[in-house]
Amino acid sequence: MFFKNKTRYIQEMNVNYFFRVTCLLFLFAATQGYAQTAQTATVRERLQIALDSLQKANNFPGASFAALLPDGEEIRIVTGFADSASRAKMKPGHRMLSGSIGKTFFAAAVVSLAEQGVFGLDDPISKYLSDEPWFNRLPNAGSVTLRMLMNHTSGIEEYYELGDFMQRLKADPYRQWKPVELFSYIFDRKPLFPAGSAWGYSDTNYLILGYIVEKTTGKKMYDLAHRYALKPYRLSLTEPSLKVTFKDLATGYSRAGNPFPFYGAMVKDGKLVFNPAFEWTGGGFVSNPADLADWAKGLYHLKGVSAGTRREMQAGVKAQTGRDHLYGLGMQIRPWGNGLSYGHSGWFPGYVSDCLYDPASGTALAIQFNTDDGRLLKMATYSYLQLLNKIIAQ
């Protein structure tokens, strides 16, 4: 009898103790969660004030920014207008052409395939292209490797600045270009430098790379990018720029004197003023800062490849994009505080974008502007990210 009562008493004590501990833990977690939420709200408010102030001071049309914090919380802010003519406000769901950031999606697919042994990153391109009638017309044809295409050390120059490309684009803005038509502009040209000896950024490198991968695998580059980048990281606001109308596309404004024969509003009557599909593996996506911030972190920790392959992607060569800048395999590596950031910037007529991941803090950032007019922006997209990150770091 006494033993049974004692057992019951102990059981009741244990239940009461467990209940009290659970309540305390719940209260602690709720308090911590409230503190985090309040802190994030304060950071969001300060970021909003800063971006609004920059928009008013510089008078650029609009901007959209996203931060993915180390604990997984996300901050999205916007400022200004998605369409200056109609005065439609920029919203967090608006998207823009992301330019060369698209190279990162294709690079992720290429290194994933290399990990599977489909090809080697140091394979010469002659292994895949020597049977093409135009192969020997490529600069440095016999000495370029896949890696050199990916890190822009091939010595091959930019195609769209050559010949009559711009005139043909202006005359037929909705033309469907084939990759060989585009990189044929560099046929028989002298290389910028011997392959592997220097650095020169060029979309042409990624057009040739895309041609090789499609020829080798029999699969479309956009399908491969979806498989290895968009789908695993649930980038639902990112899609190929293969058409002229897109849902929630902010109107971009391009400055007069940009390399392309179009300026002013890049969207008229609901559609782009020229077909962006020619960009292909040189960029080729419409996206949003929330997706780009997620992707910047995802790219650094790329799934499905070994740590060694990730180190190869992040091993940069000296680039000419800024002081102490490096370029890896489809990845810009730039000074960030006391360390380095990993990501990419992008330009397309009317739009500029940038995204990065800071492994030291675990923070990812992205920003997009619907203008490419540097006179309005006043500073580089990367400088905007550095400025906004100071608010987050505080």
Coordinates of C-alpha atoms in Angstrom, one line a residue, residues 9-335:
Y9 CA 3.5 10.4 -5.7
I10 CA 6.7 10.1 -7.6
Q11 CA 4.9 9.7 -10.9
E12 CA 2.8 12.8 -10.1
M13 CA 6.0 14.7 -9.2
N14 CA 7.6 13.7 -12.5
V15 CA 4.6 14.8 -14.4
N16 CA 4.4 18.2 -12.6
Y17 CA 8.2 18.7 -13.1
F18 CA 8.0 17.8 -16.8
F19 CA 5.0 20.2 -17.2
R20 CA 6.8 23.1 -15.5
V21 CA 10.0 22.5 -17.5
T22 CA 8.0 22.3 -20.7
C23 CA 6.2 25.6 -19.9
L24 CA 9.5 27.3 -19.1
L25 CA 11.1 26.1 -22.3
F26 CA 8.1 27.2 -24.3
L27 CA 8.2 30.6 -22.6
F28 CA 11.9 31.0 -23.3
A29 CA 11.5 30.0 -27.0
A30 CA 8.5 32.4 -27.4
T31 CA 10.5 35.2 -25.8
Q32 CA 13.5 34.4 -28.0
G33 CA 11.3 34.2 -31.0
Y34 CA 9.6 37.5 -30.2
A35 CA 13.0 39.1 -29.7
Q36 CA 14.3 37.8 -33.0
T37 CA 11.1 38.9 -34.8
A38 CA 11.3 42.4 -33.2
Q39 CA 14.9 42.7 -34.1
T40 CA 14.2 41.6 -37.7
A41 CA 11.4 44.1 -37.9
T42 CA 13.8 46.9 -36.7
V43 CA 16.4 45.9 -39.3
R44 CA 13.7 45.8 -42.0
E45 CA 12.5 49.3 -41.1
R46 CA 16.1 50.7 -41.2
L47 CA 16.7 49.0 -44.5
Q48 CA 13.5 50.5 -45.9
I49 CA 14.4 54.0 -44.8
A50 CA 17.9 53.6 -46.3
L51 CA 16.7 52.3 -49.7
D52 CA 13.9 54.9 -49.9
S53 CA 16.4 57.7 -49.1
L54 CA 18.7 56.4 -51.9
Q55 CA 15.9 56.3 -54.4
K56 CA 14.7 59.8 -53.6
A57 CA 18.3 61.3 -53.5
N58 CA 19.4 59.6 -56.8
N59 CA 16.0 59.5 -58.6
F60 CA 16.4 56.0 -60.1
P61 CA 13.0 54.4 -61.0
G62 CA 12.9 51.5 -58.5
A63 CA 14.7 48.8 -56.7
S64 CA 14.0 45.5 -55.0
F65 CA 16.2 43.9 -52.3
A66 CA 16.3 40.7 -50.4
A67 CA 18.4 39.4 -47.5
L68 CA 18.5 35.8 -46.3
L69 CA 19.7 35.9 -42.7
P70 CA 21.8 33.1 -41.1
D71 CA 18.8 31.8 -39.1
G72 CA 16.8 31.4 -42.3
E73 CA 14.7 34.6 -41.8
E74 CA 14.2 36.6 -45.0
I75 CA 13.8 40.3 -45.4
R76 CA 12.3 41.8 -48.6
I77 CA 12.0 45.5 -49.3
V78 CA 11.3 47.5 -52.4
T79 CA 11.3 51.2 -53.3
G80 CA 10.1 53.4 -56.1
F81 CA 8.3 52.4 -59.2
A82 CA 8.0 49.3 -61.3
D83 CA 6.7 51.5 -64.1
S84 CA 7.6 55.2 -64.1
A85 CA 5.0 56.1 -66.7
S86 CA 2.0 54.7 -64.9
R87 CA 3.5 55.3 -61.4
A88 CA 2.9 51.7 -60.6
K89 CA 4.7 50.9 -57.3
M90 CA 7.5 48.4 -57.1
K91 CA 6.3 45.2 -55.2
P92 CA 8.3 42.4 -53.7
G93 CA 6.9 40.0 -56.4
H94 CA 8.2 42.1 -59.3
R95 CA 10.8 40.4 -61.5
M96 CA 13.6 41.7 -63.7
L97 CA 16.0 40.4 -66.3
S98 CA 19.0 39.3 -64.3
G99 CA 21.7 39.4 -67.0
S100 CA 24.9 37.5 -66.4
I101 CA 23.7 36.0 -63.1
G102 CA 22.3 33.3 -65.4
K103 CA 25.8 32.0 -66.0
T104 CA 25.7 30.7 -62.4
F105 CA 22.7 28.4 -63.2
F106 CA 24.4 27.0 -66.2
A107 CA 27.8 26.7 -64.4
A108 CA 26.1 24.7 -61.7
A109 CA 24.8 22.3 -64.3
V110 CA 28.1 21.9 -66.0
V111 CA 30.1 21.1 -62.8
S112 CA 27.4 18.7 -61.8
L113 CA 27.8 16.9 -65.1
A114 CA 31.5 16.9 -64.7
E115 CA 31.1 15.4 -61.3
Q116 CA 29.2 12.5 -63.0
G117 CA 32.1 12.0 -65.5
V118 CA 30.2 13.3 -68.5
F119 CA 33.3 15.4 -69.3
G120 CA 36.3 16.8 -67.6
L121 CA 36.7 20.5 -66.8
D122 CA 40.2 20.4 -68.3
D123 CA 39.2 18.7 -71.5
P124 CA 40.2 20.7 -74.6
I125 CA 37.2 21.9 -76.5
S126 CA 38.7 20.2 -79.6
K127 CA 37.5 16.9 -78.1
Y128 CA 33.9 18.0 -78.7
L129 CA 34.2 20.5 -81.5
S130 CA 37.0 19.3 -83.9
D131 CA 34.4 17.8 -86.3
E132 CA 32.7 21.1 -86.8
P133 CA 33.5 22.8 -90.1
W134 CA 34.1 26.1 -88.3
F135 CA 36.2 24.8 -85.4
N136 CA 39.6 26.0 -86.6
R137 CA 38.1 29.5 -87.1
L138 CA 37.8 29.9 -83.3
P139 CA 40.5 31.9 -81.6
N140 CA 42.9 29.7 -79.7
A141 CA 40.9 26.7 -81.0
G142 CA 43.5 24.1 -80.2
S143 CA 44.4 25.3 -76.7
V144 CA 41.1 26.3 -75.0
T145 CA 39.6 24.0 -72.3
L146 CA 36.1 23.9 -70.7
R147 CA 37.5 25.4 -67.6
M148 CA 38.9 28.4 -69.5
L149 CA 35.5 29.0 -71.0
M150 CA 34.0 28.9 -67.5
N151 CA 36.5 31.3 -65.9
H152 CA 36.9 33.6 -68.9
T153 CA 40.6 32.8 -69.6
S154 CA 40.1 31.5 -73.1
G155 CA 41.2 34.7 -74.9
I156 CA 37.9 34.8 -76.8
E157 CA 36.3 38.2 -77.1
E158 CA 32.8 39.5 -76.8
Y159 CA 30.7 38.7 -79.9
Y160 CA 28.0 41.3 -79.7
E161 CA 30.4 44.2 -80.0
L162 CA 31.6 42.9 -83.4
G163 CA 30.5 43.2 -87.0
D164 CA 26.9 44.0 -87.8
F165 CA 25.3 42.3 -84.9
M166 CA 23.7 45.5 -83.4
Q167 CA 22.5 46.6 -86.8
R168 CA 20.8 43.3 -87.4
L169 CA 19.3 43.3 -83.9
K170 CA 17.8 46.7 -84.5
A171 CA 16.5 45.9 -87.9
D172 CA 14.9 42.6 -86.6
P173 CA 14.5 42.9 -82.8
Y174 CA 12.4 39.7 -82.5
R175 CA 14.7 37.5 -84.5
Q176 CA 15.4 34.0 -83.2
W177 CA 19.2 33.6 -83.2
K178 CA 21.0 30.3 -83.2
P179 CA 24.1 30.0 -81.0
V180 CA 26.5 29.4 -83.9
E181 CA 25.2 32.6 -85.6
L182 CA 26.1 34.5 -82.5
F183 CA 29.6 33.2 -81.9
S184 CA 30.4 33.2 -85.6
Y185 CA 31.2 36.9 -85.0
I186 CA 34.5 35.9 -83.4
F187 CA 35.5 33.5 -86.3
D188 CA 38.9 34.3 -87.7
R189 CA 39.6 36.9 -85.1
K190 CA 42.9 37.2 -83.3
P191 CA 42.7 36.0 -79.7
L192 CA 42.8 38.6 -76.9
F193 CA 45.7 36.7 -75.4
P194 CA 47.1 33.1 -75.4
A195 CA 44.6 30.7 -73.8
G196 CA 45.0 30.6 -70.0
S197 CA 47.5 33.5 -69.7
A198 CA 45.1 36.3 -68.8
W199 CA 41.4 37.2 -68.1
G200 CA 38.8 38.7 -70.4
Y201 CA 35.0 38.5 -69.7
S202 CA 32.9 37.4 -72.6
D203 CA 29.4 35.9 -73.0
T204 CA 30.9 34.2 -76.0
N205 CA 32.7 31.7 -73.7
Y206 CA 29.4 30.6 -72.3
L207 CA 27.7 30.3 -75.7
I208 CA 30.4 28.0 -76.8
L209 CA 30.2 26.1 -73.5
G210 CA 26.4 25.7 -73.9
Y211 CA 26.8 24.5 -77.5
I212 CA 29.4 21.8 -76.3
V213 CA 27.2 20.6 -73.4
E214 CA 24.0 20.3 -75.6
K215 CA 26.0 18.5 -78.3
T216 CA 27.5 16.1 -75.8
T217 CA 24.5 15.3 -73.6
G218 CA 21.7 15.7 -76.2
K219 CA 19.8 17.8 -73.6
K220 CA 18.8 21.5 -73.6
M221 CA 20.8 23.8 -71.4
Y222 CA 17.7 25.3 -69.9
D223 CA 16.5 21.8 -68.9
L224 CA 19.8 21.1 -67.3
A225 CA 19.8 24.4 -65.4
H226 CA 16.3 23.6 -64.1
R227 CA 17.4 20.1 -63.0
Y228 CA 20.5 21.2 -61.2
A229 CA 19.7 24.7 -60.0
L230 CA 16.1 26.0 -60.2
K231 CA 14.3 22.9 -59.0
P232 CA 16.5 21.8 -56.1
Y233 CA 16.4 25.3 -54.6
R234 CA 12.7 26.0 -55.4
L235 CA 13.4 29.2 -57.4
S236 CA 9.8 29.7 -58.4
L237 CA 10.2 33.3 -59.5
T238 CA 13.0 32.5 -61.9
E239 CA 12.4 31.4 -65.5
P240 CA 14.2 31.4 -68.9
S241 CA 14.0 34.6 -70.8
L242 CA 12.9 32.9 -74.0
K243 CA 9.9 35.1 -74.7
V244 CA 8.9 38.8 -74.7
T245 CA 6.1 38.9 -72.1
F246 CA 6.5 37.9 -68.5
K247 CA 4.2 38.0 -65.5
D248 CA 5.1 40.7 -63.0
L249 CA 8.0 42.1 -65.1
A250 CA 9.1 45.5 -63.9
T251 CA 9.7 48.0 -66.8
G252 CA 13.4 48.5 -67.2
Y253 CA 14.8 51.8 -68.4
S254 CA 18.0 51.8 -70.5
R255 CA 20.3 54.8 -70.8
A256 CA 21.0 56.4 -74.2
G257 CA 24.5 55.3 -75.4
N258 CA 24.3 51.8 -73.9
P259 CA 25.9 49.1 -76.2
F260 CA 22.5 48.0 -77.6
P261 CA 20.4 50.0 -80.1
F262 CA 17.5 50.5 -77.7
Y263 CA 17.0 53.0 -74.9
G264 CA 14.3 54.3 -72.7
A265 CA 11.5 51.9 -71.6
M266 CA 12.4 48.3 -72.4
V267 CA 8.7 47.2 -72.0
K268 CA 6.1 48.8 -74.2
D269 CA 2.4 47.6 -74.6
G270 CA 3.2 44.8 -72.2
K271 CA 6.1 43.3 -74.0
L272 CA 9.9 43.7 -74.3
V273 CA 11.0 45.8 -77.2
F274 CA 13.3 43.1 -78.4
N275 CA 13.6 39.3 -78.0
P276 CA 16.0 38.5 -75.0
A277 CA 16.4 34.9 -76.1
F278 CA 19.7 35.6 -77.9
E279 CA 21.4 36.0 -74.5
W280 CA 21.0 32.2 -73.9
T281 CA 23.8 30.7 -71.7
G282 CA 25.4 34.2 -71.4
G283 CA 22.7 34.9 -68.9
G284 CA 19.1 34.2 -70.0
F285 CA 16.8 34.4 -67.0
V286 CA 14.1 36.6 -65.5
S287 CA 14.3 36.5 -61.7
N288 CA 13.7 38.2 -58.3
P289 CA 16.0 39.2 -55.4
A290 CA 14.4 36.6 -53.0
D291 CA 15.2 33.8 -55.5
L292 CA 18.7 35.3 -56.2
A293 CA 19.6 35.5 -52.5
D294 CA 18.5 31.9 -51.9
W295 CA 20.5 30.9 -55.0
A296 CA 23.7 32.7 -53.9
K297 CA 23.7 30.6 -50.8
G298 CA 22.7 27.5 -52.7
L299 CA 25.5 28.0 -55.2
Y300 CA 28.2 28.2 -52.6
H301 CA 26.9 25.0 -50.9
L302 CA 26.0 23.4 -54.2
K303 CA 24.1 20.1 -53.7
G304 CA 25.1 16.9 -55.5
V305 CA 28.8 17.7 -55.9
S306 CA 31.8 16.9 -53.8
A307 CA 33.6 19.4 -51.5
G308 CA 36.5 19.2 -53.9
T309 CA 34.3 20.3 -56.8
R310 CA 32.9 23.2 -54.8
R311 CA 36.5 24.3 -54.0
E312 CA 37.3 24.2 -57.7
M313 CA 34.3 26.5 -58.4
Q314 CA 35.5 28.9 -55.7
A315 CA 39.1 28.9 -56.8
G316 CA 39.3 32.2 -58.6
V317 CA 41.7 33.7 -61.1
K318 CA 42.5 37.4 -61.1
A319 CA 39.7 39.3 -62.7
Q320 CA 39.4 42.9 -64.0
T321 CA 36.0 43.7 -62.5
G322 CA 37.5 45.6 -59.5
R323 CA 40.3 45.7 -57.0
D324 CA 41.3 42.3 -55.7
H325 CA 38.4 40.7 -57.6
L326 CA 38.6 37.0 -58.6
Y327 CA 36.5 34.9 -60.9
G328 CA 35.8 31.2 -60.4
L329 CA 33.7 28.8 -62.4
G330 CA 30.7 31.0 -63.2
M331 CA 31.2 32.8 -59.9
Q332 CA 32.5 36.3 -59.0
I333 CA 34.6 36.4 -55.8
R334 CA 34.9 39.8 -54.3
P335 CA 36.3 41.4 -51.1

